[in-house]
CSV table of C-alpha atoms in Angstrom, one decimal:
chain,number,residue,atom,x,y,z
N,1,UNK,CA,-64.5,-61.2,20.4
N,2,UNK,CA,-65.2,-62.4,23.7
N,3,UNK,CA,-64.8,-59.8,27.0
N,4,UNK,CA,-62.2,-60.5,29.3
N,5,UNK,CA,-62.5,-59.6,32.9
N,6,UNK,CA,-61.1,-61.1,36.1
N,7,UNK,CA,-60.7,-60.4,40.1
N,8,UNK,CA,-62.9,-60.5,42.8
N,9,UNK,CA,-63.9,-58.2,45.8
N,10,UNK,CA,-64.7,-58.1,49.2
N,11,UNK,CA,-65.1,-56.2,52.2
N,12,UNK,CA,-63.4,-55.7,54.0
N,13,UNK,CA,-58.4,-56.0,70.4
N,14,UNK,CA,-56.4,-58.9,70.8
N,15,UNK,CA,-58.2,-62.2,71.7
N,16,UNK,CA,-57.0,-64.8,73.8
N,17,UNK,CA,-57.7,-68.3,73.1
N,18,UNK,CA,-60.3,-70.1,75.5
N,19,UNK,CA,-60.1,-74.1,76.1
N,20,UNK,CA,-59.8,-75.9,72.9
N,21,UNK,CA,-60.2,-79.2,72.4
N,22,UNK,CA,-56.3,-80.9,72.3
N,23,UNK,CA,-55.2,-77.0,72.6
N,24,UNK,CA,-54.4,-74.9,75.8
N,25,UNK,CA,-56.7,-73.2,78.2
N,26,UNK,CA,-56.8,-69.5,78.7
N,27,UNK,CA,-54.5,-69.7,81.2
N,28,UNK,CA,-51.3,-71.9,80.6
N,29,UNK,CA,-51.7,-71.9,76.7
N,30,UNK,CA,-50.4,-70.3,73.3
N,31,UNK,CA,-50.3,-66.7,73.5
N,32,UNK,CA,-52.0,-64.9,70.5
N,33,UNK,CA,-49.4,-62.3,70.2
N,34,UNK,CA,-46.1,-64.6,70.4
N,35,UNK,CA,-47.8,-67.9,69.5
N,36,UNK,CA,-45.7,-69.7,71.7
N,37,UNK,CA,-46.4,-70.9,75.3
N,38,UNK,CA,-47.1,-73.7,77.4
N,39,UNK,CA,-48.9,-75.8,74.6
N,40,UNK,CA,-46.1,-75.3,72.0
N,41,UNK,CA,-46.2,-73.3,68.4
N,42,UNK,CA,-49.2,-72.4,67.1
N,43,UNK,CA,-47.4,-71.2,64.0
N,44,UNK,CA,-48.7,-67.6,64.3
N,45,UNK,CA,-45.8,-65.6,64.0
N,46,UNK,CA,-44.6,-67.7,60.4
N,47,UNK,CA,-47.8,-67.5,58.9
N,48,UNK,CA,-48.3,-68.5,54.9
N,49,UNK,CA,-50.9,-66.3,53.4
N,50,UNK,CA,-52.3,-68.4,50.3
N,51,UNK,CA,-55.0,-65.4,49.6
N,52,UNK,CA,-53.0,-62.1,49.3
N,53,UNK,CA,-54.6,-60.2,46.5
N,54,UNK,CA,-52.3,-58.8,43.9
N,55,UNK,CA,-53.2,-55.7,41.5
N,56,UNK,CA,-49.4,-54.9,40.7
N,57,UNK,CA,-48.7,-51.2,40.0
N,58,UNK,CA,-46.9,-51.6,37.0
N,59,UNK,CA,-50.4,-53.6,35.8
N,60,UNK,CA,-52.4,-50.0,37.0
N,61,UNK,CA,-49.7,-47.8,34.9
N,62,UNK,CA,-50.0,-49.8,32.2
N,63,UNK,CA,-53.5,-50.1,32.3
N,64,UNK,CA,-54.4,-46.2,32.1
N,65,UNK,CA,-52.0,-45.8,29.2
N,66,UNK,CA,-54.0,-48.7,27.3
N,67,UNK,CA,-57.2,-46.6,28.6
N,68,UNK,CA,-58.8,-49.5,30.2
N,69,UNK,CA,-59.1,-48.4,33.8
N,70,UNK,CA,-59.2,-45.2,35.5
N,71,UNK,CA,-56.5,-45.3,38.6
N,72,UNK,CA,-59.0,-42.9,40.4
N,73,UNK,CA,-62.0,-45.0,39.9
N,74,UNK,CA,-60.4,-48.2,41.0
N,75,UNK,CA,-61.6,-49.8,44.4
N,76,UNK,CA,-59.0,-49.8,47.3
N,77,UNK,CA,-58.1,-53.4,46.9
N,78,UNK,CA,-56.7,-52.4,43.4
N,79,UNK,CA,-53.8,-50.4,45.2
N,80,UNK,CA,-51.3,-53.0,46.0
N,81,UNK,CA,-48.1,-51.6,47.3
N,82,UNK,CA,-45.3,-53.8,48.3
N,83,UNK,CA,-45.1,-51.2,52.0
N,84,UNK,CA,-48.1,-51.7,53.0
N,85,UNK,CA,-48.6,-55.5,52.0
N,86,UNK,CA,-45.2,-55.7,54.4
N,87,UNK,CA,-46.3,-53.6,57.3
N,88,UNK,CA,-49.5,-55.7,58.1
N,89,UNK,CA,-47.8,-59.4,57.4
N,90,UNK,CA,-45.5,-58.0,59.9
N,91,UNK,CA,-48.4,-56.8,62.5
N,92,UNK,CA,-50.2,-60.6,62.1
N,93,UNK,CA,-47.3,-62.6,61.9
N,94,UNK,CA,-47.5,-63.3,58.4
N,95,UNK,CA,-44.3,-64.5,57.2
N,96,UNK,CA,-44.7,-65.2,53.7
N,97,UNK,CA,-48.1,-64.3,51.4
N,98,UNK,CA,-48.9,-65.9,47.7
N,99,UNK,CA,-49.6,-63.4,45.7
N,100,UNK,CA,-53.2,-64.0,44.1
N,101,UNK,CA,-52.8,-61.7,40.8
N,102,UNK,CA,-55.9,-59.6,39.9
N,103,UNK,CA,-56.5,-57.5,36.8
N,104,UNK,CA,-59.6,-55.9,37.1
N,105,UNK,CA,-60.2,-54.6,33.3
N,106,UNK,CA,-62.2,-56.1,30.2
N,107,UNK,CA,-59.8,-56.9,27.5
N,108,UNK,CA,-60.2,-55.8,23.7
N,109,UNK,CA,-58.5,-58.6,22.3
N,110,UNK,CA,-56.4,-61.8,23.3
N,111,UNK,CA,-53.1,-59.9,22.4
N,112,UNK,CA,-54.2,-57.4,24.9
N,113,UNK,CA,-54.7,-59.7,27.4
N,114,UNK,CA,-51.3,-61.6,27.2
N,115,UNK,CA,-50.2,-58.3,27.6
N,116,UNK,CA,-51.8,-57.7,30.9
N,117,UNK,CA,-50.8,-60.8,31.9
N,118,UNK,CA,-47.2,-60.6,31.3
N,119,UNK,CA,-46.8,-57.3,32.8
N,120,UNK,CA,-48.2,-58.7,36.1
N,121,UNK,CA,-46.1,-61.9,36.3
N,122,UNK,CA,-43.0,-59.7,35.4
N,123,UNK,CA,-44.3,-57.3,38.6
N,124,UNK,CA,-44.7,-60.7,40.7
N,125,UNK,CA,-41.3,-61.9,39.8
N,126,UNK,CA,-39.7,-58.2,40.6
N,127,UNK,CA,-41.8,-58.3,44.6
N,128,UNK,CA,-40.1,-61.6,44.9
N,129,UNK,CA,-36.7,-60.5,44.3
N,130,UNK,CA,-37.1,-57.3,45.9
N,131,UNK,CA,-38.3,-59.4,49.0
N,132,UNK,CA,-37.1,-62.8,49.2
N,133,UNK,CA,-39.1,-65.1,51.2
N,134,UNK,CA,-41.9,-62.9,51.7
N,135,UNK,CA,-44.1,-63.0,48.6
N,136,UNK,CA,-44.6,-66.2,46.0
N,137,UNK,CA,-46.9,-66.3,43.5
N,138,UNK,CA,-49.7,-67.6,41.0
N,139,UNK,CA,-50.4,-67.1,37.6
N,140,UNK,CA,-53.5,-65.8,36.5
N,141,UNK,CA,-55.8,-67.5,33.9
N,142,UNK,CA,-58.4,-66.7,31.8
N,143,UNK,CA,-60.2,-69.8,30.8
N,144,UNK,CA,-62.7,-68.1,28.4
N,145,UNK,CA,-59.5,-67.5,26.6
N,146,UNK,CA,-58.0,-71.1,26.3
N,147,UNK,CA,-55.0,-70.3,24.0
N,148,UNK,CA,-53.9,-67.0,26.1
N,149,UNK,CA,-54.4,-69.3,29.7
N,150,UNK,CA,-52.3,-72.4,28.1
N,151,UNK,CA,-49.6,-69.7,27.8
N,152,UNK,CA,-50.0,-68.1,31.0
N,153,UNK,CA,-49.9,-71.0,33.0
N,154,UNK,CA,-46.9,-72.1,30.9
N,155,UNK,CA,-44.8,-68.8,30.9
N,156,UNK,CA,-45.8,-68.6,34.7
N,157,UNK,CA,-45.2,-72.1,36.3
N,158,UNK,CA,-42.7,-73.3,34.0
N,159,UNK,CA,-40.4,-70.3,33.3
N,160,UNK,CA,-41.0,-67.8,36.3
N,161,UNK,CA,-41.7,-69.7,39.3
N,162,UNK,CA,-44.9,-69.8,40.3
N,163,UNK,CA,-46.2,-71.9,42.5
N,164,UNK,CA,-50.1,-72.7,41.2
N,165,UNK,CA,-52.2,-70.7,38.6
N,166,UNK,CA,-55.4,-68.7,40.1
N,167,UNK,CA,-58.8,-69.1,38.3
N,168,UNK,CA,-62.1,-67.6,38.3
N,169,UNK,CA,-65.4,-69.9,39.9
N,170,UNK,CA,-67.1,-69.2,36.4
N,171,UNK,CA,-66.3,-67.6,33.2
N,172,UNK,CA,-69.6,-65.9,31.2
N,173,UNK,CA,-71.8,-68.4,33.3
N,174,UNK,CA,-69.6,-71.8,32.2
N,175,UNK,CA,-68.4,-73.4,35.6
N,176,UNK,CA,-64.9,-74.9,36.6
N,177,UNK,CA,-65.6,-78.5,36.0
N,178,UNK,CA,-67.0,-77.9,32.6
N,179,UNK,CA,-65.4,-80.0,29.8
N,180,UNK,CA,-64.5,-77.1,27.6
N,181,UNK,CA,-62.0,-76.5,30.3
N,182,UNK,CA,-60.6,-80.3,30.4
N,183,UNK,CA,-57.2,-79.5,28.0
N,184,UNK,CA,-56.3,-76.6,30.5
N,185,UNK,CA,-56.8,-79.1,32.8
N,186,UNK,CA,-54.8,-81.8,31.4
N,187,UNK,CA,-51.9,-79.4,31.2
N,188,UNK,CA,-52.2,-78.4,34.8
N,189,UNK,CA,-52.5,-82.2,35.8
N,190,UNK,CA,-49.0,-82.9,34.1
N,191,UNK,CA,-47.5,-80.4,36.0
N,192,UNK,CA,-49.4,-82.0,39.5
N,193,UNK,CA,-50.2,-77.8,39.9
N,194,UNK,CA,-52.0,-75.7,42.6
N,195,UNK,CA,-55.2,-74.7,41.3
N,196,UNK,CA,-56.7,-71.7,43.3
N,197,UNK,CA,-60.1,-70.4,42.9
N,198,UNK,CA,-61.7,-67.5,43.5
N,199,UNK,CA,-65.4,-66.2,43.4
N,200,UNK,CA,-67.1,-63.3,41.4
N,201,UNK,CA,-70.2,-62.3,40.2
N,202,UNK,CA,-73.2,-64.4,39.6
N,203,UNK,CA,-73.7,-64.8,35.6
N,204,UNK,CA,-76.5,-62.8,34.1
N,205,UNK,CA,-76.2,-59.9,36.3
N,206,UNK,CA,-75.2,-56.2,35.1
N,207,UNK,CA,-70.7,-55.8,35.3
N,208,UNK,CA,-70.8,-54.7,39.0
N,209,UNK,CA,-74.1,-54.5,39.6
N,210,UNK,CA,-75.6,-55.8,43.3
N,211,UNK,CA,-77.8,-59.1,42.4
N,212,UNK,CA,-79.7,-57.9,45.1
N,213,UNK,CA,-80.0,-54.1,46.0
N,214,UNK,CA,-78.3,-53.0,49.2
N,215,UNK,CA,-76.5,-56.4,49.8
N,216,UNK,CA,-73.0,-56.1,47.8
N,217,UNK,CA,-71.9,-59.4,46.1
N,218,UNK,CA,-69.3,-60.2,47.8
N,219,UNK,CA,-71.6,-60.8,51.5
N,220,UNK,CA,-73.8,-64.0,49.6
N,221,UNK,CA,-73.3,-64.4,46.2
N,222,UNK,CA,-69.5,-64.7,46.3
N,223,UNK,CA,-70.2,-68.0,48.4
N,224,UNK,CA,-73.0,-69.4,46.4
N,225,UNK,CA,-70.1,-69.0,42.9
N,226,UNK,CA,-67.6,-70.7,45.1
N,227,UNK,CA,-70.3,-73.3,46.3
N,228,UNK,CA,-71.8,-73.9,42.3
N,229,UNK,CA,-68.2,-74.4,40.9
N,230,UNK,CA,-67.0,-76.6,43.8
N,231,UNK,CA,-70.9,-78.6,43.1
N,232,UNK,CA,-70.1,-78.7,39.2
N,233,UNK,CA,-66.4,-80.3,40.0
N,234,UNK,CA,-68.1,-82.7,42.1
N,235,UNK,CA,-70.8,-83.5,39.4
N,236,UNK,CA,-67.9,-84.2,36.1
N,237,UNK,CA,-65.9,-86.1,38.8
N,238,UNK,CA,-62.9,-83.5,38.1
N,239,UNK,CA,-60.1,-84.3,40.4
N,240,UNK,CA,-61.0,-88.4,39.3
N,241,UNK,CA,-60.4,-87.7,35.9
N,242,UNK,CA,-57.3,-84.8,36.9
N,243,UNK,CA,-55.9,-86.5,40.3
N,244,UNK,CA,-52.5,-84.8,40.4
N,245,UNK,CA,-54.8,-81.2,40.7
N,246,UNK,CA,-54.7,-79.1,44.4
N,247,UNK,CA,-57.8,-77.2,44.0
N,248,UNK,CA,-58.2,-74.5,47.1
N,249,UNK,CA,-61.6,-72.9,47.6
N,250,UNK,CA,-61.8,-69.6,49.3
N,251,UNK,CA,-63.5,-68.1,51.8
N,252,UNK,CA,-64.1,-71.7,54.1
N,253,UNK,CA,-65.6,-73.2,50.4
N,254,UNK,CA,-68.1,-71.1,51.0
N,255,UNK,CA,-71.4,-72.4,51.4
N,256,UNK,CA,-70.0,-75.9,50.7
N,257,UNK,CA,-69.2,-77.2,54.1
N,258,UNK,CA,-73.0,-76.2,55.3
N,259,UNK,CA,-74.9,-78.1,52.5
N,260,UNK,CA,-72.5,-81.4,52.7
N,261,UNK,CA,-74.8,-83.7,54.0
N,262,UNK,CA,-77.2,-82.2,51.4
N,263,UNK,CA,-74.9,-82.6,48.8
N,264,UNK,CA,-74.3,-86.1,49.6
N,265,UNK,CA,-78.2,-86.9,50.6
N,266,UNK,CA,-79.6,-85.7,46.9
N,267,UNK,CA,-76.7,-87.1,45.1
N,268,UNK,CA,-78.8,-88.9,42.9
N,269,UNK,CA,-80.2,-85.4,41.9
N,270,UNK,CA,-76.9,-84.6,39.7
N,271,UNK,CA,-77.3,-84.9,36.2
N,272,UNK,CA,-75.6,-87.4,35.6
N,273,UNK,CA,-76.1,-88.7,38.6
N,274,UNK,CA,-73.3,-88.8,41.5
N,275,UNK,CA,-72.7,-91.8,43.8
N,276,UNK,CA,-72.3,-90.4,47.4
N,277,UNK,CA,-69.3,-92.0,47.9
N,278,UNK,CA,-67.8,-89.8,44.8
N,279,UNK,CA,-69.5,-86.3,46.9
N,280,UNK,CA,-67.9,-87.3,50.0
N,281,UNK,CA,-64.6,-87.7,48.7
N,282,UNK,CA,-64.2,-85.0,46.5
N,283,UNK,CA,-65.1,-83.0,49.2
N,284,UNK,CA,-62.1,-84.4,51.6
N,285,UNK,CA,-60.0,-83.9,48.7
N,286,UNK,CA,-60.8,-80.2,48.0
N,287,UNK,CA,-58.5,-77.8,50.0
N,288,UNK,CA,-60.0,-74.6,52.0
N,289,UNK,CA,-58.5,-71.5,53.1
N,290,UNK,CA,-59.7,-69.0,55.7
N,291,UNK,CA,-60.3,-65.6,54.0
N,292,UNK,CA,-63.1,-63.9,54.4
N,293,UNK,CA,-63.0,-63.7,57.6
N,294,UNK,CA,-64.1,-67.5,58.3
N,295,UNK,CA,-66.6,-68.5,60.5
N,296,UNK,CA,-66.0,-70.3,63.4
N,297,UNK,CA,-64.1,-73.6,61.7
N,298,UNK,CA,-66.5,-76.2,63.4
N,299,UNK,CA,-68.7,-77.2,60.4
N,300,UNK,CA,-65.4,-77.1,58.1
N,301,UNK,CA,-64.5,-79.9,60.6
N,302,UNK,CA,-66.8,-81.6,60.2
N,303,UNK,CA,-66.9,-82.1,56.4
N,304,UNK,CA,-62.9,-82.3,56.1
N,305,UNK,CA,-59.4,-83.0,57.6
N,306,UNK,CA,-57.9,-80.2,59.3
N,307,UNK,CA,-54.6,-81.3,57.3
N,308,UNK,CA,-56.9,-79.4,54.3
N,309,UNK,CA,-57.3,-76.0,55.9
N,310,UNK,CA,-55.3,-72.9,55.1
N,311,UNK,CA,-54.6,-69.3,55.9
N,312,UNK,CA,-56.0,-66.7,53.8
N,313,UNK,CA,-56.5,-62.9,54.6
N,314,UNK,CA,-58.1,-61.9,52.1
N,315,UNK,CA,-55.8,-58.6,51.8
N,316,UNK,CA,-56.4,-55.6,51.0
N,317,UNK,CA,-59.8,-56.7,49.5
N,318,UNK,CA,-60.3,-57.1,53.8
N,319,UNK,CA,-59.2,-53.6,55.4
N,320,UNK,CA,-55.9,-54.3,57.2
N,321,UNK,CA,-58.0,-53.6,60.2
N,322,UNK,CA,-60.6,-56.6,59.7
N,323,UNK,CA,-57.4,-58.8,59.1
N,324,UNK,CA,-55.4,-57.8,62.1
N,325,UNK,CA,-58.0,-56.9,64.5
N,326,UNK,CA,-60.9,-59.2,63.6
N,327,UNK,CA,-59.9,-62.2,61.2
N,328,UNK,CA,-56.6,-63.2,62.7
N,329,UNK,CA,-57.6,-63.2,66.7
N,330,UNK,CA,-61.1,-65.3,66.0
N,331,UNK,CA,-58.8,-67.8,64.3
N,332,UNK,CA,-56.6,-68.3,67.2
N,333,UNK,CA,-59.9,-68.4,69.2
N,334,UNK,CA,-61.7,-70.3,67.4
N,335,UNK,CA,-62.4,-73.2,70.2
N,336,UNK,CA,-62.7,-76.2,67.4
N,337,UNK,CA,-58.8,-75.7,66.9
N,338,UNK,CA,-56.5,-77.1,69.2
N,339,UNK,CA,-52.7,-75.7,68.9
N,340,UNK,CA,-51.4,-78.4,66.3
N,341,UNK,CA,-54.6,-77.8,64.3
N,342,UNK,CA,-53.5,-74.3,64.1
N,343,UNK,CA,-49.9,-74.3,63.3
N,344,UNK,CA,-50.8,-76.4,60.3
N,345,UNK,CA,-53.8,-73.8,58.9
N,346,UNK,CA,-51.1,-71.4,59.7
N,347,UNK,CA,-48.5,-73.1,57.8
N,348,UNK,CA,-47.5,-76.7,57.6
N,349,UNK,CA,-50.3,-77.3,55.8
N,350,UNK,CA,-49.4,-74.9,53.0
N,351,UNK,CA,-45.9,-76.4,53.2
N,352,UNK,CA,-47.5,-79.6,52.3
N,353,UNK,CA,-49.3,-78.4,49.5
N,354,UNK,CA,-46.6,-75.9,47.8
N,355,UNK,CA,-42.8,-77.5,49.2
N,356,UNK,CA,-41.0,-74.6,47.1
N,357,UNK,CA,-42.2,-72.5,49.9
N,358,UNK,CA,-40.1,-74.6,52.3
N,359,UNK,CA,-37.0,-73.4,50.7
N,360,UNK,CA,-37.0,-70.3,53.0
């Protein structure tokens, strides 16, 4: 019987925008807290969140009576509620969030898990209803259970709604881009879906367990699970062989943008070996959200369109504070985004990739 675990964690004064290149200056240009002025819309008070956690309480009830978590135990990003998720898209100017599910247990059986999962899609339908144009959603899968994801991503995109499925960078050390995970894929394809990643542990490590003491996970080795899974895509040639795929990376791709030109330099390396051509364009055609919070954007830049680039908060795995006080204003600052550039992280860019969200 294989385990079955999912989700991921991370840690979690208003700034005004300097000169930016083909933005405003300080002085005649978009204000942070309106995100209107001289230069235009930046967007920032209509925001799309693609990276809004999601552990739905009807999941954590349901849970505890199975006996698989105890509520007490469960980290603070596991206490989603619908209030607070409101209160701080309405501080940062968020106007709509995907929800990114996350069921932090280890499942006894397959049964079990179709449970889980059908009690969280039936919460994500009821947050949409209750709030209607705030919250969309994605289904979750579980790709080391291939029968209990090709129902998932079927009773979530093609019955409820959703608007992608959300994966995990590696399942018991096997990597997204691994051929045991092509029919998923083929499925997805058909349906030209969103598919949205997220990191976790490092295989081989102790369930929780810091990889290296005193440093949580989530600072390194989250990036370096994003960075191996986005590598391993590149090396199968995944969205060649699946083209009508979105695949979004977290957290700026994490390491990803940083080791392009290495990427692309040691191609030969890759067994089989890559063409060049191949690294460089998977990496245009990947798509990168902000969460985390990102660095400053100028090495993302560098290695893709900003057309590719979306917001993520990372909420509440990031502390309403880091989001609102931290994350959000060094975005509007960041000096490698002109105003345009920012309106379309912030949300034409997401409009683009999901339209459904458009009908708002």
């Amino acid at each position: 019987m294989p385990e079955y675990g999912a989700g991921g964690i991370t840690a979690g004064g208003t700034v005004r925008p300097p000169a930016t290149a083909g933005g405003a200056d300080a002085t005649g240009g978009t204000d942070v807290a309106s995100g209107t002025g001289a230069a235009g819309n930046d967007g920032s008070r209509e925001v799309i969140d693609v990276h809004h956690h999601f552990c739905a309480p009807a999941w954590r009830d349901w849970a505890e009576a199975q006996g698989l978590v105890n509520p007490k135990a469960l980290p603070p990003w596991a206490r989603w509620d619908a209030r607070s998720a409101l209160d701080l898209m309405d501080r940062t100017g968020i106007a709509t969030a995907v929800l990114k599910p996350m069921l932090p247990a280890r499942y006894t059986s397959s049964t079990q898990l179709r449970e889980a999962i059908a009690v969280t899609l039936e919460a994500a339908v009821e947050a949409v209803e209750a709030h209607p144009g705030r919250f969309f959603f994605h289904a979750p899968l579980f790709l080391d259970d291939l029968d209990a994801s090709s129902w998932a991503l079927r009773r979530g995109l093609d019955e409820l709604g959703a608007v992608g499925v959300n994966v995990t960078a590696n399942y018991g050390g096997v990597y997204l881009g691994d051929p045991v995970y092509d029919g998923i894929f083929a499925e997805l394809d058909e349906r030209s879906a969103v598919v949205d990643t997220h990191p976790h542990n490092l295989p081989g490590g102790a369930p929780g367990a810091a990889t290296v003491p005193g440093l949580p996970n989530f600072l390194c080795d989250f990036l370096l699970d994003t960075t191996r899974a986005a590598a391993n895509m590149i090396r199968t040639r995944t969205l060649d062989r699946f083209p009508n795929l979105s695949v979004i990376l977290p957290h700026g791709g994490g390491f990803l943008p940083h080791i392009a030109t290495r990427l692309e330099a040691f191609a030969h390396a890759f067994d089989p070996p890559v063409e060049p051509a191949a690294v460089r364009d998977h990496l245009h055609r990947f798509f990168y959200d902000t969460a985390g919070p990102m660095s400053p954007a100028g090495t993302l830049l560098a290695t893709v369109s900003p057309d590719r680039i979306l917001f993520g908060s990372d909420w509440p795995a990031c502390p309403s504070a880091m989001v609102a006080d931290i994350a959000v204003p060094a975005l509007a600052a960041d000096p490698a985004l002109g105003v345009a550039q920012r309106r379309g992280i912030n949300r034409e860019n997401a409009l683009r990739l999901m339209p459904r969200l458009a009908r708002v």
